[in-house]
């Protein structure tokens, strides 16, 4: 299908499950801001609260507060609610409605093959919620409800985006239409997979019980600097060539983080710091991280002082979103053969 028939529109989302961290920022939010400011796309960014209860139910007050905090972090990072449509998923009911149709398009085998489902369900898949299995069909609905053409995400969402393409293609094929676009994943930059600060072979994650493994977007300057100082490294100096870091995951991770924060290529970091020991490099990295992240944390805390304003922004976002989602859902229902009232 020719992609040109669709308005270039970016959609992406983050779960309000707490502990938004540097991986979320560098792998996703920073690109959200860049794509908003590029002026080439309409941009829609979403707090996916319906997804946030699939792994386990959250305390209701905590979920509300996480959702507002995530919204504050989007805005503090540079997302402008006038330029982008900023929404909370459950406030735009068409997401759940389209997800039902997609539950009937997607095949059980597709869902059971998802690595994130397998990881999260663990050994006792019988006890996992039905929502956890259906999670990627809701994600496909999030994107396709806007006819989203581009989706900026970290590397761990690649398989879900392939499934989104499969769902769009099967819907189009089964109904003989060219209705849903085949979405392009946008997985770019030096930090598509930010690793755990204490173990460079594991992904930085909000669910890790040890706080020192990640930099949270709410951390203050001292905490950021301390976590970088204590990050695991090795005794060797930084090499001249990035390829020489292939077997040094902790070192590679810090170089990638530096590159992403400074908006330069990892090799350019080595051009500046080759020969440095980590004692030195960590000081430079901590300064850079504090410089970029501390203002976001303080702006977030300022925004969180006025939750009514955040609710107003999300209310307005939902209204603007529904100008897009209501017609697309109606057309989907027509294609499928649902009666209209
Ligand atoms: P979530 O909430 O787990 O993560 C949000 C975004 O952060 C990226 N990310 C990372 N990037 C680099 N390094 C890391 N260590 C790291 N950890 C997380 C994720 O790749 C993601 O881009 N399923 C999605 C939410 C979602 C969504 C959507 C995304 C729901 N509907 C529609 C895009 C489009 C998720 O769980 O992300």
Short mmCIF file of C-alpha atoms and ligand atoms in Angstrom, two decimals:
data_model
loop_
_atom_site.label_atom_id
_atom_site.label_comp_id
_atom_site.label_asym_id
_atom_site.label_seq_id
_atom_site.Cartn_x
_atom_site.Cartn_y
_atom_site.Cartn_z
CA UNK A 1 0.00 0.00 0.00
CA UNK A 2 1.36 3.44 -0.88
CA UNK A 3 2.17 5.14 2.38
CA UNK A 4 1.63 8.53 0.77
CA UNK A 5 -2.15 8.18 1.02
CA UNK A 6 -1.81 8.75 4.78
CA UNK A 7 -1.01 11.99 6.56
CA UNK A 8 2.45 11.58 8.16
CA UNK A 9 1.42 11.06 11.76
CA UNK A 10 3.53 9.98 14.71
CA UNK A 11 2.00 8.01 17.56
CA UNK A 12 3.78 6.66 20.60
CA UNK A 13 3.00 5.78 24.20
CA UNK A 14 4.50 5.03 27.58
CA UNK A 15 3.02 3.08 30.47
CA UNK A 16 2.34 5.12 33.62
CA UNK A 17 3.72 2.35 35.79
CA UNK A 18 6.06 4.65 37.75
CA UNK A 19 9.84 5.17 37.73
CA UNK A 20 10.19 6.79 34.31
CA UNK A 21 13.93 6.41 33.66
CA UNK A 22 16.79 7.44 31.43
CA UNK A 23 16.07 4.54 29.04
CA UNK A 24 12.52 5.80 28.48
CA UNK A 25 13.84 9.32 27.99
CA UNK A 26 16.70 8.54 25.57
CA UNK A 27 14.97 5.65 23.78
CA UNK A 28 11.60 7.36 23.42
CA UNK A 29 10.70 10.78 24.88
CA UNK A 30 13.69 12.63 23.39
CA UNK A 31 12.69 11.38 19.93
CA UNK A 32 9.07 12.37 20.61
CA UNK A 33 10.29 15.94 21.12
CA UNK A 34 12.55 15.86 18.05
CA UNK A 35 9.75 14.54 15.83
CA UNK A 36 7.31 17.13 17.20
CA UNK A 37 9.79 19.90 16.42
CA UNK A 38 10.75 18.56 12.99
CA UNK A 39 7.50 20.01 11.66
CA UNK A 40 7.04 17.07 9.25
CA UNK A 41 4.41 15.17 11.20
CA UNK A 42 1.31 15.49 13.30
CA UNK A 43 2.30 14.05 16.67
CA UNK A 44 0.19 12.19 19.21
CA UNK A 45 1.69 11.05 22.53
CA UNK A 46 -0.11 8.88 24.98
CA UNK A 47 0.00 7.70 28.58
CA UNK A 48 -1.18 4.12 28.18
CA UNK A 49 -2.99 3.55 31.48
CA UNK A 50 -4.99 0.59 30.11
CA UNK A 51 -1.69 -1.17 29.38
CA UNK A 52 -0.35 -0.30 32.83
CA UNK A 53 -2.75 -2.70 34.59
CA UNK A 54 -2.01 -5.75 32.42
CA UNK A 55 0.97 -7.12 34.38
CA UNK A 56 -0.57 -6.41 37.79
CA UNK A 57 -3.32 -4.18 39.13
CA UNK A 58 -2.00 -0.95 40.60
CA UNK A 59 -3.28 0.97 43.57
CA UNK A 60 -5.87 3.36 41.99
CA UNK A 61 -4.40 6.52 43.55
CA UNK A 62 -0.93 5.45 42.50
CA UNK A 63 -2.07 4.91 38.91
CA UNK A 64 -3.70 8.37 38.79
CA UNK A 65 -0.59 9.96 40.24
CA UNK A 66 1.75 8.03 37.87
CA UNK A 67 -0.35 9.16 34.91
CA UNK A 68 -0.14 12.82 35.92
CA UNK A 69 3.59 12.46 36.63
CA UNK A 70 4.18 10.92 33.20
CA UNK A 71 2.25 13.78 31.60
CA UNK A 72 4.40 16.25 33.56
CA UNK A 73 7.56 14.50 32.36
CA UNK A 74 6.45 14.71 28.72
CA UNK A 75 5.85 18.45 29.04
CA UNK A 76 9.01 19.07 31.09
CA UNK A 77 11.01 17.24 28.40
CA UNK A 78 9.73 19.56 25.68
CA UNK A 79 6.42 18.19 24.45
CA UNK A 80 4.18 21.15 23.81
CA UNK A 81 0.48 20.33 24.32
CA UNK A 82 -0.38 22.90 21.66
CA UNK A 83 1.89 21.34 19.02
CA UNK A 84 1.29 17.69 19.94
CA UNK A 85 -1.88 15.92 21.00
CA UNK A 86 -1.20 14.69 24.53
CA UNK A 87 -3.62 12.10 25.87
CA UNK A 88 -4.32 9.50 28.47
CA UNK A 89 -5.46 6.29 26.74
CA UNK A 90 -8.58 5.49 28.81
CA UNK A 91 -9.95 9.01 28.20
CA UNK A 92 -10.24 8.24 24.49
CA UNK A 93 -12.59 5.23 24.54
CA UNK A 94 -12.05 4.34 20.87
CA UNK A 95 -8.68 2.75 21.83
CA UNK A 96 -10.42 -0.04 23.74
CA UNK A 97 -13.15 -0.32 21.07
CA UNK A 98 -10.73 -0.81 18.19
CA UNK A 99 -8.66 -3.19 20.35
CA UNK A 100 -11.66 -5.53 20.51
CA UNK A 101 -11.82 -5.73 16.72
CA UNK A 102 -8.07 -6.42 16.65
CA UNK A 103 -8.48 -9.16 19.28
CA UNK A 104 -10.57 -10.88 16.63
CA UNK A 105 -7.99 -10.26 13.88
CA UNK A 106 -4.86 -11.34 15.78
CA UNK A 107 -4.21 -15.08 16.16
CA UNK A 108 -3.47 -16.77 19.50
CA UNK A 109 -0.20 -18.12 18.08
CA UNK A 110 0.97 -14.59 17.24
CA UNK A 111 0.29 -13.38 20.77
CA UNK A 112 1.87 -16.37 22.47
CA UNK A 113 5.08 -15.85 20.49
CA UNK A 114 5.62 -12.32 21.85
CA UNK A 115 8.84 -12.35 23.90
CA UNK A 116 7.62 -9.61 26.24
CA UNK A 117 4.50 -11.66 27.02
CA UNK A 118 6.63 -14.73 27.67
CA UNK A 119 9.01 -12.78 29.94
CA UNK A 120 6.24 -11.12 31.90
CA UNK A 121 4.03 -14.21 32.17
CA UNK A 122 7.04 -16.20 33.36
CA UNK A 123 6.69 -19.87 34.22
CA UNK A 124 3.08 -19.63 35.31
CA UNK A 125 1.36 -18.41 32.12
CA UNK A 126 -1.95 -19.86 33.34
CA UNK A 127 -2.00 -17.18 36.04
CA UNK A 128 -1.25 -14.26 33.66
CA UNK A 129 -4.13 -11.91 32.87
CA UNK A 130 -5.91 -12.15 29.53
CA UNK A 131 -5.00 -8.46 29.17
CA UNK A 132 -1.28 -9.32 29.23
CA UNK A 133 -1.74 -11.66 26.28
CA UNK A 134 -3.92 -9.14 24.41
CA UNK A 135 -1.55 -6.24 25.22
CA UNK A 136 0.01 -5.97 21.71
CA UNK A 137 -3.44 -5.89 20.04
CA UNK A 138 -4.32 -2.86 22.19
CA UNK A 139 -0.98 -1.33 21.20
CA UNK A 140 -1.80 -1.89 17.52
CA UNK A 141 -5.17 -0.22 18.13
CA UNK A 142 -3.45 2.78 19.77
CA UNK A 143 -1.39 3.37 16.66
CA UNK A 144 -3.82 2.43 13.90
CA UNK A 145 -6.73 4.38 15.44
CA UNK A 146 -4.81 7.48 14.30
CA UNK A 147 -3.62 5.91 11.05
CA UNK A 148 -0.18 6.39 12.63
CA UNK A 149 2.56 6.14 10.03
CA UNK A 150 5.65 6.46 12.27
CA UNK A 151 6.23 5.12 15.79
CA UNK A 152 9.32 6.17 17.77
CA UNK A 153 10.23 3.53 20.37
CA UNK A 154 13.18 1.78 22.01
CA UNK A 155 14.51 -1.46 20.62
CA UNK A 156 12.42 -3.64 22.99
CA UNK A 157 9.17 -2.67 21.18
CA UNK A 158 10.30 -3.86 17.74
CA UNK A 159 8.41 -7.16 17.88
CA UNK A 160 5.19 -5.42 18.97
CA UNK A 161 5.48 -3.08 16.00
CA UNK A 162 5.94 -6.01 13.63
CA UNK A 163 2.73 -7.43 15.05
CA UNK A 164 1.02 -4.07 14.47
CA UNK A 165 2.00 -4.32 10.81
CA UNK A 166 0.71 -7.91 10.67
CA UNK A 167 -2.63 -6.89 12.19
CA UNK A 168 -3.02 -3.98 9.73
CA UNK A 169 -2.13 -6.21 6.79
CA UNK A 170 -4.51 -9.01 7.85
CA UNK A 171 -7.39 -6.58 8.43
CA UNK A 172 -6.81 -4.98 5.02
CA UNK A 173 -6.53 -8.38 3.35
CA UNK A 174 -9.49 -10.05 5.08
CA UNK A 175 -11.84 -7.16 4.31
CA UNK A 176 -10.34 -6.37 0.90
CA UNK A 177 -9.56 -2.75 1.82
CA UNK A 178 -6.55 -0.43 1.98
CA UNK A 179 -7.69 1.12 5.21
CA UNK A 180 -4.89 0.82 7.78
CA UNK A 181 -1.32 1.98 7.04
CA UNK A 182 1.65 -0.32 7.42
CA UNK A 183 3.41 1.59 10.18
CA UNK A 184 7.15 2.38 10.18
CA UNK A 185 9.01 1.83 13.46
CA UNK A 186 11.46 4.64 14.26
CA UNK A 187 14.25 3.11 16.36
CA UNK A 188 17.20 5.42 16.11
CA UNK A 189 20.17 7.00 17.89
CA UNK A 190 22.83 5.70 20.26
CA UNK A 191 20.42 4.77 23.04
CA UNK A 192 17.81 2.44 21.58
CA UNK A 193 18.62 0.08 24.45
CA UNK A 194 19.97 1.77 27.58
CA UNK A 195 21.42 -0.84 29.90
CA UNK A 196 21.32 -1.36 33.67
CA UNK A 197 24.02 0.72 35.43
CA UNK A 198 25.05 -2.25 37.58
CA UNK A 199 24.93 -4.90 34.85
CA UNK A 200 25.53 -3.84 31.25
CA UNK A 201 24.08 -7.08 29.91
CA UNK A 202 20.57 -6.26 31.23
CA UNK A 203 18.16 -3.56 30.05
CA UNK A 204 17.57 -0.55 32.31
CA UNK A 205 14.07 -1.19 33.61
CA UNK A 206 11.45 0.44 35.83
CA UNK A 207 10.68 -2.91 37.44
CA UNK A 208 14.19 -3.58 38.77
CA UNK A 209 13.93 -3.48 42.59
CA UNK A 210 17.39 -1.84 42.92
CA UNK A 211 17.14 1.91 42.37
CA UNK A 212 20.88 2.29 41.68
CA UNK A 213 20.47 0.30 38.43
CA UNK A 214 18.71 3.22 36.74
CA UNK A 215 18.53 7.01 36.64
CA UNK A 216 14.97 8.08 37.30
CA UNK A 217 13.64 11.21 35.64
CA UNK A 218 12.72 12.47 39.13
CA UNK A 219 16.29 12.10 40.49
CA UNK A 220 17.97 15.30 41.67
CA UNK A 221 21.46 16.39 40.60
CA UNK A 222 23.27 14.71 43.53
CA UNK A 223 21.50 11.40 43.01
CA UNK A 224 22.23 11.41 39.27
CA UNK A 225 25.93 12.12 39.88
CA UNK A 226 26.18 9.47 42.60
CA UNK A 227 24.53 6.77 40.48
CA UNK A 228 26.94 7.49 37.61
CA UNK A 229 29.94 7.47 39.96
CA UNK A 230 28.86 4.08 41.29
CA UNK A 231 28.00 2.58 37.88
CA UNK A 232 29.82 -0.66 37.13
CA UNK A 233 32.80 -0.27 34.77
CA UNK A 234 36.14 -1.94 34.11
CA UNK A 235 39.74 -0.89 34.84
CA UNK A 236 40.77 -0.32 31.19
CA UNK A 237 40.96 3.11 29.53
CA UNK A 238 38.49 4.07 26.81
CA UNK A 239 39.67 2.78 23.41
CA UNK A 240 40.07 4.74 20.16
CA UNK A 241 37.42 2.80 18.25
CA UNK A 242 33.82 2.09 19.29
CA UNK A 243 34.07 -1.47 17.92
CA UNK A 244 36.67 -2.21 20.60
CA UNK A 245 33.88 -1.91 23.20
CA UNK A 246 32.06 -4.95 21.79
CA UNK A 247 33.09 -7.15 24.74
CA UNK A 248 32.79 -4.39 27.38
CA UNK A 249 29.02 -3.94 27.88
CA UNK A 250 29.22 -1.66 30.95
CA UNK A 251 31.71 0.66 29.29
CA UNK A 252 29.79 0.64 26.02
CA UNK A 253 26.60 1.56 27.83
CA UNK A 254 28.13 4.66 29.43
CA UNK A 255 29.58 5.78 26.09
CA UNK A 256 26.20 5.32 24.43
CA UNK A 257 24.47 7.29 27.19
CA UNK A 258 27.00 10.10 26.79
CA UNK A 259 26.50 10.11 23.01
CA UNK A 260 22.71 10.22 23.27
CA UNK A 261 22.72 12.99 25.89
CA UNK A 262 25.20 15.06 23.87
CA UNK A 263 23.44 14.30 20.55
CA UNK A 264 26.64 13.02 18.96
CA UNK A 265 27.76 9.65 17.58
CA UNK A 266 29.38 7.16 20.02
CA UNK A 267 32.60 7.33 17.97
CA UNK A 268 32.69 11.11 18.50
CA UNK A 269 32.63 10.49 22.28
CA UNK A 270 35.72 8.29 21.90
CA UNK A 271 37.38 10.88 19.66
CA UNK A 272 37.15 13.23 22.68
CA UNK A 273 37.80 10.75 25.51
CA UNK A 274 40.02 7.92 24.16
CA UNK A 275 42.67 7.02 26.73
CA UNK A 276 40.61 8.32 29.70
CA UNK A 277 40.05 6.07 32.68
CA UNK A 278 36.52 5.76 34.01
CA UNK A 279 37.34 7.90 37.04
CA UNK A 280 37.66 10.82 34.63
CA UNK A 281 35.02 9.90 32.09
CA UNK A 282 32.36 9.44 34.77
CA UNK A 283 32.91 13.01 35.99
CA UNK A 284 32.31 14.32 32.45
CA UNK A 285 29.28 12.05 32.03
CA UNK A 286 27.81 13.08 35.39
CA UNK A 287 28.19 16.78 34.51
CA UNK A 288 26.49 16.25 31.16
CA UNK A 289 23.67 14.15 32.65
CA UNK A 290 22.99 16.66 35.42
CA UNK A 291 23.05 19.49 32.90
CA UNK A 292 20.44 17.78 30.67
CA UNK A 293 18.29 15.97 33.24
CA UNK A 294 18.14 18.08 36.41
CA UNK A 295 16.14 20.90 34.73
CA UNK A 296 13.59 18.32 33.54
CA UNK A 297 13.19 16.95 37.09
CA UNK A 298 12.69 20.40 38.56
CA UNK A 299 10.17 21.40 35.86
CA UNK A 300 8.31 18.13 36.48
CA UNK A 301 8.04 18.87 40.16
CA UNK A 302 6.75 22.39 39.40
CA UNK A 303 4.08 20.97 37.05
CA UNK A 304 3.09 18.33 39.61
CA UNK A 305 2.18 21.13 42.03
CA UNK A 306 -0.82 21.90 39.80
CA UNK A 307 -2.57 18.58 39.03
CA UNK A 308 -5.73 20.43 37.91
CA UNK A 309 -3.76 22.02 35.06
CA UNK A 310 -2.46 18.58 34.01
CA UNK A 311 -6.02 17.25 34.03
CA UNK A 312 -7.14 20.21 31.92
CA UNK A 313 -4.37 19.52 29.37
CA UNK A 314 -5.36 15.84 29.16
CA UNK A 315 -9.05 16.73 28.84
CA UNK A 316 -8.28 19.06 25.94
CA UNK A 317 -5.96 16.42 24.40
CA UNK A 318 -8.76 13.84 24.50
CA UNK A 319 -11.14 16.25 22.73
CA UNK A 320 -8.61 16.91 19.96
CA UNK A 321 -7.79 13.19 19.67
CA UNK A 322 -11.42 12.25 19.25
CA UNK A 323 -11.70 14.45 16.17
CA UNK A 324 -9.39 11.86 14.61
CA UNK A 325 -10.41 8.66 16.39
CA UNK A 326 -14.23 8.83 16.18
CA UNK A 327 -14.34 8.93 12.34
CA UNK A 328 -11.66 6.21 12.02
CA UNK A 329 -13.53 3.92 14.43
CA UNK A 330 -16.84 4.58 12.60
CA UNK A 331 -15.25 3.68 9.27
CA UNK A 332 -13.76 0.54 10.82
CA UNK A 333 -17.19 -0.47 12.16
CA UNK A 334 -18.68 0.12 8.69
CA UNK A 335 -16.02 -2.07 7.08
CA UNK A 336 -16.63 -4.83 9.63
CA UNK A 337 -20.43 -4.60 9.33
CA UNK A 338 -21.48 -3.16 12.67
CA UNK A 339 -24.79 -1.27 12.58
CA UNK A 340 -24.56 2.44 13.30
CA UNK A 341 -26.98 4.15 15.66
P1 LIG B 1 7.19 1.18 28.04
O1 LIG B 1 6.29 1.98 28.89
O2 LIG B 1 7.76 -0.09 28.59
O3 LIG B 1 8.44 2.05 27.59
C1 LIG B 1 8.25 3.30 26.99
C2 LIG B 1 9.28 3.56 25.92
O4 LIG B 1 10.60 3.51 26.48
C3 LIG B 1 11.41 2.62 25.72
N1 LIG B 1 12.36 1.98 26.64
C4 LIG B 1 13.68 1.99 26.45
N2 LIG B 1 14.44 2.54 25.49
C5 LIG B 1 15.78 2.39 25.60
N3 LIG B 1 16.37 1.73 26.63
C6 LIG B 1 15.64 1.16 27.63
N4 LIG B 1 16.23 0.55 28.64
C7 LIG B 1 14.22 1.29 27.55
N5 LIG B 1 13.21 0.87 28.36
C8 LIG B 1 12.07 1.30 27.77
C9 LIG B 1 10.42 1.61 25.13
O5 LIG B 1 10.96 0.97 24.00
C10 LIG B 1 9.25 2.51 24.79
O6 LIG B 1 9.45 3.16 23.55
N6 LIG B 1 4.26 -1.11 24.81
C11 LIG B 1 4.84 0.15 25.12
C12 LIG B 1 3.83 1.26 25.34
C13 LIG B 1 2.85 1.44 24.21
C14 LIG B 1 3.15 1.97 22.93
C15 LIG B 1 1.90 2.02 22.25
C16 LIG B 1 4.32 2.40 22.32
C17 LIG B 1 1.53 1.20 24.25
N7 LIG B 1 0.92 1.55 23.05
C18 LIG B 1 1.84 2.49 20.94
C19 LIG B 1 4.24 2.86 21.01
C20 LIG B 1 3.00 2.90 20.32
C21 LIG B 1 5.64 0.01 26.40
O7 LIG B 1 5.39 -0.82 27.21
O8 LIG B 1 6.53 0.92 26.62
#
